[in-house]
Short mmCIF file of C-alpha atoms in Angstrom, two decimals:
data_model
loop_
_atom_site.label_atom_id
_atom_site.label_comp_id
_atom_site.label_asym_id
_atom_site.label_seq_id
_atom_site.Cartn_x
_atom_site.Cartn_y
_atom_site.Cartn_z
CA MET A 1 0.01 0.01 0.00
CA GLN A 2 1.35 3.42 -0.86
CA GLN A 3 1.40 5.46 2.34
CA GLU A 4 1.74 8.86 0.69
CA LYS A 5 -1.62 8.45 -1.03
CA GLN A 6 -3.55 7.48 2.06
CA PRO A 7 -5.45 10.16 4.04
CA ASP A 8 -4.38 11.03 7.57
CA TYR A 9 -6.50 8.81 9.90
CA HIS A 10 -6.38 10.20 13.44
CA SER A 11 -8.49 10.71 16.60
CA VAL A 12 -11.20 13.33 16.32
CA VAL A 13 -13.99 14.47 18.66
CA PHE A 14 -17.42 14.88 17.07
CA ARG A 15 -19.70 17.23 19.05
CA ASP A 16 -23.48 17.55 18.75
CA ARG A 17 -24.08 21.03 20.11
CA ALA A 18 -27.90 20.67 20.11
CA ALA A 19 -27.80 17.67 22.42
CA GLY A 20 -24.68 18.61 24.37
CA PHE A 21 -23.10 15.28 23.37
CA ALA A 22 -19.58 14.51 22.18
CA PHE A 23 -17.71 11.35 21.30
CA LEU A 24 -14.12 10.49 20.46
CA THR A 25 -13.47 8.34 17.38
CA ARG A 26 -11.01 7.97 14.56
CA SER A 27 -11.63 9.75 11.28
CA THR A 28 -9.99 11.57 8.36
CA ALA A 29 -11.98 14.73 9.15
CA THR A 30 -9.96 17.76 10.13
CA SER A 31 -10.64 20.96 12.02
CA GLU A 32 -8.77 24.05 13.17
CA ARG A 33 -10.61 24.02 16.52
CA THR A 34 -9.47 21.73 19.32
CA ILE A 35 -10.92 20.45 22.59
CA GLU A 36 -9.40 18.92 25.65
CA TRP A 37 -10.91 15.47 26.17
CA ASP A 38 -11.48 13.57 29.44
CA ASP A 39 -8.11 11.79 29.16
CA GLY A 40 -6.26 15.14 29.23
CA GLU A 41 -5.27 15.01 25.54
CA THR A 42 -6.18 17.70 23.04
CA TYR A 43 -8.02 16.61 19.86
CA PRO A 44 -9.54 18.33 16.84
CA VAL A 45 -13.27 18.89 17.30
CA VAL A 46 -15.88 18.76 14.49
CA ASP A 47 -19.31 20.19 15.27
CA VAL A 48 -22.24 18.27 13.76
CA GLU A 49 -25.90 19.28 13.50
CA ILE A 50 -27.35 15.85 14.37
CA SER A 51 -26.06 12.68 15.99
CA SER A 52 -27.50 9.55 17.56
CA GLU A 53 -28.31 11.63 20.69
CA SER A 54 -30.57 14.09 18.82
CA HIS A 55 -31.83 12.11 15.79
CA PRO A 56 -35.54 11.24 16.09
CA PHE A 57 -35.00 7.64 15.00
CA TYR A 58 -32.52 6.88 17.76
CA THR A 59 -34.26 8.88 20.47
CA GLY A 60 -37.66 7.25 19.90
CA LYS A 61 -39.36 10.60 19.08
CA ALA A 62 -39.95 9.66 15.41
CA ARG A 63 -43.38 10.51 14.03
CA THR A 64 -45.50 7.74 12.60
CA VAL A 65 -47.19 8.23 9.28
CA ASP A 66 -50.89 7.49 9.07
CA THR A 67 -50.84 5.62 5.73
CA GLU A 68 -54.33 4.25 6.09
CA GLY A 69 -55.79 7.71 6.53
CA ARG A 70 -53.89 8.99 3.51
CA ILE A 71 -55.21 6.20 1.31
CA ALA A 72 -58.78 6.75 2.52
CA ARG A 73 -58.57 10.44 1.77
CA PHE A 74 -57.18 9.71 -1.72
CA GLU A 75 -60.01 7.24 -2.48
CA LYS A 76 -62.61 9.66 -1.12
CA ARG A 77 -61.27 12.48 -3.29
CA TYR A 78 -60.65 10.52 -6.50
CA GLY A 79 -62.92 7.44 -6.17
CA SER A 80 -61.88 3.87 -5.55
CA SER A 81 -59.09 2.40 -7.61
CA GLY A 82 -61.32 -0.32 -9.16
CA GLN A 83 -63.03 2.17 -11.57
CA GLY A 84 -60.14 2.63 -13.99
CA GLY A 85 -60.20 2.60 -17.80
CA ASP A 86 -60.13 -1.18 -18.10
CA LYS A 87 -63.94 -1.62 -18.63
CA GLU A 88 -65.02 -3.77 -21.54
CA ASP A 89 -67.22 -2.25 -24.20
CA SER A 90 -70.70 -3.78 -24.36
CA ALA A 91 -71.84 -3.57 -28.00
#
């Protein structure tokens, strides 16, 4: 493997400012800002808008979609789906 063509893979702190949550991982992401972590070391910090702490899917605050109600409203507005253009001509 050619080392000069590989990106720099190092420890980085990702911080979700909305949730007040941060985690240390390894990444190729870079940042000019740094943060002192719990172990006393200083790492680059990357601020993110959403993480597992604030995403609705992971927090259990996801909205459910009422698909049955949507179908009923569609059929009420446009008629049932069985009345399409596939009627046979009676001659």
